[in-house]
Amino acid sequence: PEFAGVETKLHEFEERLQQMVQAPLQKAFEDHDAKSVQHLSSILVLSNKNDTIGTLFVSAKISKLQSSWETFSPMQGLGVGKNASAGDDATPKVVSFEGWLPEWLRSVLAVVEAEHKWCLEVLPGEADALFMTLIETCFISIKQSFKNRLQNTLSAAKLAHDAGDSPVSPLQVLVA
């Protein structure tokens, strides 16, 4: 009788502890605060809440990757912001999706590699899983937009090819 409900109370305690740790851990991931990440993650590991660590890590990092995806615009203004120089005029530069995509992939790789390296130092047992979850989440989040952009690129290339304006086939546009 005195131990009745102990399992339920323990579960409630673990849930409350998880809720208390979540916000500070996400902030620690955002700030690259290694000590706090190690400490707060260890609490979740003891409670078998490793999946929560991954969720918070991705939540703290994914916006940077998603926002870099959203920077694509076929019309890139050269006379604005960091691209501006004394000789530039305000004429926008047309940037193709297939031309922009490799640079975006390189930037994503750089961010993900840096995060993986940091995780190897801070959470070596979780680093590979966090790395894979971040990549997977990134590409799942852009899947529909990628599909739309790819379809638009292929459609435009097909129209140009069919009209005789381009000797390159639509698929060659993507791999050239």
Coordinates of N, CA and C in Angstrom, one line a residue:
P1 N 0.8 -1.2 0.0 CA 0.0 0.0 0.0 C 0.9 1.3 0.0
E2 N 1.9 1.3 0.7 CA 2.7 2.5 0.8 C 3.5 2.8 -0.5
F3 N 3.6 1.8 -1.4 CA 4.2 2.0 -2.7 C 3.2 2.1 -3.8
A4 N 2.0 2.1 -3.5 CA 1.0 2.2 -4.5 C 1.1 3.6 -5.2
G5 N 1.1 3.6 -6.5 CA 1.1 4.8 -7.2 C 2.5 5.4 -7.4
V6 N 3.6 4.7 -6.9 CA 4.9 5.2 -7.0 C 5.4 5.3 -8.5
E7 N 5.0 4.3 -9.3 CA 5.4 4.3 -10.7 C 4.7 5.5 -11.4
T8 N 3.5 5.8 -11.1 CA 2.8 6.9 -11.7 C 3.4 8.2 -11.2
K9 N 3.8 8.3 -10.0 CA 4.4 9.6 -9.5 C 5.8 9.7 -10.1
L10 N 6.5 8.6 -10.3 CA 7.8 8.7 -10.9 C 7.7 9.2 -12.3
H11 N 6.7 8.7 -13.0 CA 6.5 9.1 -14.4 C 6.1 10.6 -14.5
E12 N 5.3 11.1 -13.6 CA 4.9 12.5 -13.5 C 6.2 13.3 -13.2
F13 N 7.0 12.8 -12.3 CA 8.2 13.6 -11.9 C 9.2 13.7 -13.2
E14 N 9.3 12.6 -13.9 CA 10.1 12.6 -15.1 C 9.6 13.6 -16.1
E15 N 8.3 13.6 -16.3 CA 7.7 14.6 -17.2 C 7.9 16.0 -16.8
R16 N 7.7 16.3 -15.5 CA 8.0 17.7 -15.0 C 9.4 18.0 -15.2
L17 N 10.3 17.1 -14.9 CA 11.8 17.4 -15.1 C 12.1 17.7 -16.5
Q18 N 11.5 16.9 -17.4 CA 11.7 17.1 -18.9 C 11.3 18.5 -19.3
Q19 N 10.1 18.9 -18.8 CA 9.6 20.2 -19.1 C 10.4 21.3 -18.6
M20 N 11.0 21.1 -17.4 CA 11.9 22.1 -16.8 C 13.2 22.3 -17.6
V21 N 13.7 21.2 -18.2 CA 15.0 21.2 -18.9 C 14.9 21.7 -20.3
Q22 N 13.7 21.5 -20.9 CA 13.6 21.8 -22.4 C 14.0 23.2 -22.8
A23 N 13.4 24.2 -22.2 CA 13.7 25.5 -22.7 C 15.2 25.9 -22.4
P24 N 15.7 25.6 -21.3 CA 17.2 26.0 -21.1 C 18.1 25.2 -22.0
L25 N 17.7 23.9 -22.3 CA 18.6 23.1 -23.2 C 18.5 23.7 -24.6
Q26 N 17.3 24.0 -25.1 CA 17.2 24.6 -26.4 C 18.0 25.9 -26.5
K27 N 17.9 26.7 -25.5 CA 18.7 28.0 -25.5 C 20.2 27.7 -25.5
A28 N 20.6 26.7 -24.7 CA 22.0 26.3 -24.7 C 22.5 25.8 -26.1
F29 N 21.7 25.1 -26.8 CA 22.0 24.6 -28.1 C 22.1 25.9 -29.0
E30 N 21.2 26.8 -28.9 CA 21.3 28.0 -29.7 C 22.5 28.8 -29.5
D31 N 23.0 28.9 -28.2 CA 24.1 29.7 -27.8 C 25.4 28.9 -27.9
H32 N 25.4 27.6 -28.3 CA 26.6 26.8 -28.2 C 27.2 26.7 -26.9
D33 N 26.4 26.7 -25.8 CA 26.9 26.6 -24.5 C 27.2 25.2 -24.1
A34 N 28.4 24.8 -24.3 CA 28.7 23.3 -24.2 C 28.5 22.8 -22.8
K35 N 28.8 23.5 -21.7 CA 28.6 23.0 -20.4 C 27.2 22.8 -20.1
S36 N 26.4 23.8 -20.4 CA 24.9 23.7 -20.1 C 24.3 22.5 -21.0
V37 N 24.7 22.4 -22.2 CA 24.2 21.3 -23.1 C 24.5 20.0 -22.4
Q38 N 25.8 19.8 -22.0 CA 26.2 18.5 -21.4 C 25.4 18.2 -20.1
H39 N 25.3 19.2 -19.3 CA 24.6 19.1 -18.0 C 23.1 18.7 -18.2
L40 N 22.4 19.6 -19.0 CA 21.0 19.4 -19.2 C 20.7 18.1 -20.0
S41 N 21.5 17.8 -21.0 CA 21.3 16.6 -21.7 C 21.5 15.3 -20.8
S42 N 22.4 15.4 -19.9 CA 22.6 14.3 -19.0 C 21.4 14.0 -18.2
I43 N 20.7 15.0 -17.8 CA 19.4 14.8 -17.1 C 18.4 14.1 -17.9
L44 N 18.3 14.4 -19.2 CA 17.4 13.8 -20.1 C 17.8 12.3 -20.4
V45 N 19.1 12.1 -20.5 CA 19.6 10.8 -20.8 C 19.3 9.8 -19.6
L46 N 19.4 10.4 -18.4 CA 19.0 9.6 -17.2 C 17.6 9.2 -17.2
S47 N 16.7 10.0 -17.8 CA 15.3 9.7 -17.9 C 14.9 9.0 -19.1
N48 N 15.9 8.5 -19.9 CA 15.6 7.9 -21.2 C 14.9 8.8 -22.1
K49 N 15.2 10.0 -22.2 CA 14.5 11.0 -23.1 C 15.5 11.5 -24.1
N50 N 16.3 10.6 -24.7 CA 17.3 11.0 -25.7 C 16.6 11.6 -26.9
D51 N 15.4 11.2 -27.3 CA 14.7 11.7 -28.4 C 14.4 13.2 -28.2
T52 N 14.2 13.6 -27.0 CA 14.0 15.0 -26.7 C 15.2 15.9 -27.0
I53 N 16.4 15.3 -26.7 CA 17.6 16.0 -27.0 C 17.7 16.3 -28.5
G54 N 17.4 15.3 -29.3 CA 17.4 15.5 -30.8 C 16.4 16.5 -31.3
T55 N 15.2 16.5 -30.7 CA 14.2 17.4 -31.1 C 14.6 18.8 -30.7
L56 N 15.1 19.0 -29.6 CA 15.6 20.4 -29.2 C 16.7 20.9 -30.0
F57 N 17.7 20.0 -30.3 CA 18.8 20.4 -31.1 C 18.4 20.8 -32.5
V58 N 17.5 20.0 -33.1 CA 17.0 20.4 -34.4 C 16.2 21.7 -34.4
S59 N 15.4 21.8 -33.4 CA 14.6 23.0 -33.2 C 15.5 24.3 -33.1
A60 N 16.6 24.1 -32.5 CA 17.5 25.3 -32.3 C 18.3 25.6 -33.5
K61 N 18.5 24.6 -34.4 CA 19.4 24.8 -35.6 C 18.7 24.9 -36.9
I62 N 17.5 24.4 -37.0 CA 16.8 24.2 -38.4 C 16.5 25.6 -39.0
S63 N 16.2 26.6 -38.2 CA 15.8 27.9 -38.8 C 16.9 28.5 -39.7
K64 N 18.1 28.3 -39.3 CA 19.2 28.8 -40.1 C 19.3 28.1 -41.4
L65 N 19.0 26.8 -41.5 CA 19.0 26.1 -42.7 C 17.8 26.4 -43.6
Q66 N 16.7 26.5 -43.0 CA 15.4 26.8 -43.7 C 15.5 28.2 -44.2
S67 N 16.0 29.2 -43.5 CA 16.1 30.6 -44.0 C 17.0 30.7 -45.1
S68 N 18.1 29.9 -45.1 CA 19.0 29.9 -46.3 C 18.3 29.4 -47.5
W69 N 17.4 28.5 -47.4 CA 16.7 28.0 -48.5 C 15.8 29.1 -49.1
E70 N 15.2 29.8 -48.2 CA 14.2 30.9 -48.6 C 14.9 32.1 -49.2
T71 N 16.2 32.1 -49.2 CA 16.9 33.3 -49.8 C 16.9 33.2 -51.3
F72 N 16.6 32.1 -51.9 CA 16.6 32.0 -53.4 C 15.5 32.9 -54.0
S73 N 15.9 33.6 -54.9 CA 14.9 34.4 -55.8 C 15.5 34.5 -57.1
P74 N 14.8 34.2 -58.2 CA 15.3 34.3 -59.5 C 15.9 35.7 -59.8
M75 N 15.4 36.7 -59.2 CA 15.9 38.1 -59.4 C 16.7 38.5 -58.2
Q76 N 18.0 38.4 -58.3 CA 18.9 38.8 -57.2 C 19.4 40.2 -57.4
G77 N 19.0 41.2 -56.6 CA 19.4 42.5 -56.8 C 20.9 42.7 -56.4
L78 N 21.7 43.3 -57.4 CA 23.1 43.5 -57.1 C 23.4 44.8 -56.4
G79 N 22.5 45.7 -56.5 CA 22.8 47.0 -55.9 C 22.3 47.2 -54.5
V80 N 22.1 46.1 -53.8 CA 21.5 46.2 -52.5 C 22.3 45.4 -51.5
G81 N 22.5 45.9 -50.3 CA 23.1 45.1 -49.2 C 24.5 44.8 -49.4
K82 N 24.9 43.6 -49.0 CA 26.3 43.2 -49.0 C 26.9 43.0 -50.5
N83 N 26.0 42.8 -51.4 CA 26.4 42.7 -52.8 C 26.7 44.0 -53.5
A84 N 26.4 45.1 -52.9 CA 26.5 46.4 -53.5 C 28.0 46.8 -53.5
S85 N 28.4 47.5 -54.5 CA 29.7 48.1 -54.6 C 29.6 49.4 -55.3
A86 N 30.6 50.2 -55.3 CA 30.5 51.5 -55.9 C 30.1 51.5 -57.4
G87 N 30.5 50.5 -58.1 CA 30.3 50.4 -59.6 C 29.0 49.8 -59.9
D88 N 28.3 49.2 -59.0 CA 27.1 48.4 -59.3 C 25.9 49.4 -59.6
D89 N 25.1 49.0 -60.5 CA 23.8 49.7 -60.7 C 22.7 48.9 -60.0
A90 N 21.5 49.4 -60.1 CA 20.4 48.7 -59.4 C 19.7 47.6 -60.3
T91 N 20.3 47.3 -61.4 CA 19.8 46.3 -62.3 C 19.8 44.9 -61.6
P92 N 18.7 44.2 -61.5 CA 18.8 42.9 -60.9 C 19.4 41.9 -61.8
K93 N 20.1 40.9 -61.2 CA 20.7 39.8 -61.9 C 19.8 38.6 -61.8
V94 N 19.6 38.0 -62.9 CA 18.8 36.8 -63.0 C 19.6 35.6 -62.6
V95 N 19.2 34.9 -61.6 CA 19.9 33.7 -61.1 C 19.0 32.5 -61.3
S96 N 19.5 31.5 -61.9 CA 18.8 30.3 -62.2 C 18.8 29.4 -60.9
F97 N 17.8 28.6 -60.7 CA 17.7 27.7 -59.6 C 18.8 26.7 -59.7
E98 N 19.1 26.2 -60.9 CA 20.1 25.1 -61.0 C 21.5 25.7 -60.8
G99 N 21.7 27.0 -61.0 CA 22.9 27.7 -60.7 C 23.1 28.0 -59.2
W100 N 22.0 28.3 -58.6 CA 22.0 28.6 -57.2 C 22.1 27.4 -56.3
L101 N 21.5 26.3 -56.7 CA 21.4 25.1 -55.8 C 22.8 24.6 -55.3
P102 N 23.8 24.4 -56.2 CA 25.1 23.9 -55.7 C 25.6 24.8 -54.5
E103 N 25.5 26.1 -54.7 CA 26.0 27.0 -53.6 C 25.2 26.8 -52.3
W104 N 23.9 26.7 -52.5 CA 23.1 26.4 -51.3 C 23.5 25.1 -50.6
L105 N 23.7 24.1 -51.4 CA 24.1 22.8 -50.8 C 25.5 22.9 -50.1
R106 N 26.4 23.6 -50.7 CA 27.7 23.8 -50.0 C 27.5 24.6 -48.7
S107 N 26.7 25.6 -48.7 CA 26.5 26.3 -47.4 C 25.8 25.4 -46.4
V108 N 24.8 24.6 -46.8 CA 24.2 23.7 -45.8 C 25.2 22.7 -45.3
L109 N 26.1 22.2 -46.2 CA 27.1 21.2 -45.8 C 28.0 21.9 -44.7
A110 N 28.4 23.1 -45.0 CA 29.3 23.8 -44.1 C 28.7 24.0 -42.7
V111 N 27.4 24.4 -42.7 CA 26.7 24.5 -41.4 C 26.6 23.2 -40.7
V112 N 26.1 22.2 -41.4 CA 25.9 20.9 -40.8 C 27.2 20.3 -40.3
E113 N 28.3 20.4 -41.1 CA 29.6 19.9 -40.6 C 30.1 20.6 -39.4
A114 N 29.9 21.9 -39.3 CA 30.3 22.7 -38.1 C 29.5 22.2 -36.9
E115 N 28.2 22.0 -37.1 CA 27.4 21.5 -35.9 C 27.8 20.1 -35.5
H116 N 28.1 19.3 -36.5 CA 28.5 17.9 -36.2 C 29.8 17.9 -35.4
K117 N 30.7 18.7 -35.8 CA 32.0 18.8 -35.1 C 31.8 19.3 -33.7
W118 N 31.0 20.3 -33.5 CA 30.7 20.8 -32.2 C 30.0 19.7 -31.3
C119 N 29.1 19.0 -31.9 CA 28.4 17.9 -31.2 C 29.4 16.8 -30.8
L120 N 30.3 16.5 -31.7 CA 31.3 15.4 -31.4 C 32.1 15.8 -30.1
E121 N 32.3 17.1 -29.9 CA 33.1 17.5 -28.7 C 32.2 17.5 -27.5
V122 N 30.9 18.0 -27.7 CA 30.0 18.2 -26.5 C 29.2 17.0 -26.2
L123 N 28.6 16.3 -27.2 CA 27.8 15.1 -27.0 C 28.2 14.0 -27.9
P124 N 29.4 13.4 -27.7 CA 29.9 12.5 -28.6 C 29.0 11.2 -28.8
G125 N 28.3 10.8 -27.8 CA 27.4 9.7 -28.0 C 26.2 10.0 -28.8
E126 N 25.8 11.2 -28.9 CA 24.6 11.7 -29.6 C 24.9 12.3 -31.0
A127 N 26.2 12.6 -31.2 CA 26.5 13.5 -32.4 C 26.0 12.9 -33.7
D128 N 26.2 11.7 -34.0 CA 25.8 11.1 -35.3 C 24.3 11.2 -35.4
A129 N 23.6 10.8 -34.4 CA 22.1 10.8 -34.5 C 21.6 12.3 -34.7
L130 N 22.2 13.2 -33.9 CA 21.8 14.6 -34.1 C 22.1 15.1 -35.5
F131 N 23.2 14.8 -36.0 CA 23.7 15.1 -37.4 C 22.6 14.6 -38.4
M132 N 22.3 13.3 -38.3 CA 21.4 12.7 -39.3 C 20.0 13.3 -39.1
T133 N 19.5 13.6 -37.9 CA 18.2 14.2 -37.7 C 18.1 15.6 -38.2
L134 N 19.2 16.3 -38.1 CA 19.2 17.7 -38.6 C 19.1 17.7 -40.1
I135 N 19.9 16.8 -40.8 CA 19.9 16.8 -42.2 C 18.5 16.3 -42.7
E136 N 18.0 15.3 -42.1 CA 16.7 14.7 -42.5 C 15.6 15.8 -42.4
T137 N 15.6 16.5 -41.2 CA 14.6 17.5 -41.0 C 14.7 18.6 -42.0
C138 N 15.9 19.0 -42.3 CA 16.2 20.1 -43.3 C 15.5 19.7 -44.6
F139 N 15.8 18.5 -45.1 CA 15.4 18.2 -46.4 C 13.9 17.8 -46.5
I140 N 13.3 17.3 -45.4 CA 11.9 17.1 -45.3 C 11.2 18.5 -45.4
S141 N 11.7 19.4 -44.7 CA 11.1 20.7 -44.6 C 11.0 21.5 -45.9
I142 N 12.0 21.2 -46.8 CA 12.0 21.9 -48.1 C 11.5 21.1 -49.2
K143 N 11.1 19.9 -49.0 CA 10.8 18.9 -50.0 C 9.8 19.5 -51.0
Q144 N 8.7 20.0 -50.6 CA 7.6 20.5 -51.5 C 8.1 21.7 -52.3
S145 N 8.8 22.6 -51.6 CA 9.4 23.8 -52.3 C 10.4 23.4 -53.3
F146 N 11.3 22.4 -53.0 CA 12.3 21.9 -53.9 C 11.6 21.3 -55.1
K147 N 10.6 20.5 -54.9 CA 9.8 19.9 -56.0 C 9.3 20.9 -56.9
N148 N 8.7 22.0 -56.3 CA 8.1 23.0 -57.2 C 9.2 23.8 -58.0
R149 N 10.3 24.1 -57.3 CA 11.3 24.8 -58.0 C 11.9 23.9 -59.1
L150 N 12.1 22.7 -58.8 CA 12.6 21.8 -59.8 C 11.7 21.6 -61.0
Q151 N 10.4 21.5 -60.7 CA 9.4 21.4 -61.8 C 9.4 22.7 -62.7
N152 N 9.5 23.8 -62.0 CA 9.5 25.1 -62.8 C 10.8 25.2 -63.7
T153 N 11.9 24.7 -63.1 CA 13.1 24.7 -63.9 C 13.0 23.8 -65.1
L154 N 12.5 22.6 -64.9 CA 12.4 21.6 -65.9 C 11.4 22.1 -67.0
S155 N 10.3 22.7 -66.6 CA 9.3 23.2 -67.5 C 9.8 24.3 -68.4
A156 N 10.6 25.2 -67.8 CA 11.1 26.3 -68.5 C 12.2 25.8 -69.5
A157 N 13.0 24.8 -69.1 CA 14.0 24.3 -69.9 C 13.4 23.5 -71.1
K158 N 12.3 22.8 -70.8 CA 11.6 22.1 -71.9 C 11.0 23.0 -72.9
L159 N 10.4 24.1 -72.4 CA 9.8 25.1 -73.4 C 10.9 25.7 -74.2
A160 N 12.0 26.0 -73.6 CA 13.1 26.6 -74.4 C 13.7 25.6 -75.4
H161 N 13.8 24.4 -75.0 CA 14.4 23.3 -75.8 C 13.4 23.0 -77.0
D162 N 12.1 22.9 -76.7 CA 11.1 22.6 -77.7 C 11.0 23.8 -78.7
A163 N 11.2 25.0 -78.3 CA 11.1 26.2 -79.2 C 12.4 26.4 -80.0
G164 N 13.4 25.6 -79.7 CA 14.6 25.7 -80.4 C 15.5 26.8 -79.8
D165 N 15.1 27.4 -78.7 CA 16.0 28.4 -78.1 C 17.1 27.9 -77.3
S166 N 17.1 26.6 -77.0 CA 18.2 26.0 -76.2 C 18.5 24.6 -76.8
P167 N 19.8 24.4 -77.1 CA 20.2 23.1 -77.6 C 20.3 22.0 -76.5
V168 N 20.2 22.5 -75.3 CA 20.4 21.6 -74.1 C 19.0 21.0 -73.7
S169 N 19.0 19.7 -73.5 CA 17.8 19.1 -73.0 C 17.5 19.5 -71.6
P170 N 16.2 19.4 -71.2 CA 15.8 19.8 -69.8 C 16.7 19.1 -68.7
L171 N 16.9 17.9 -68.9 CA 17.7 17.2 -67.8 C 19.2 17.7 -67.9
Q172 N 19.7 18.0 -69.0 CA 21.1 18.5 -69.1 C 21.2 19.8 -68.4
V173 N 20.2 20.6 -68.3 CA 20.2 21.9 -67.6 C 20.5 21.7 -66.1
L174 N 20.0 20.6 -65.6 CA 20.2 20.3 -64.2 C 21.6 19.8 -63.9
V175 N 22.2 19.0 -64.8 CA 23.5 18.4 -64.5 C 24.7 19.2 -65.2
A176 N 24.4 20.2 -65.9 CA 25.5 20.9 -66.6 C 26.2 21.8 -65.6

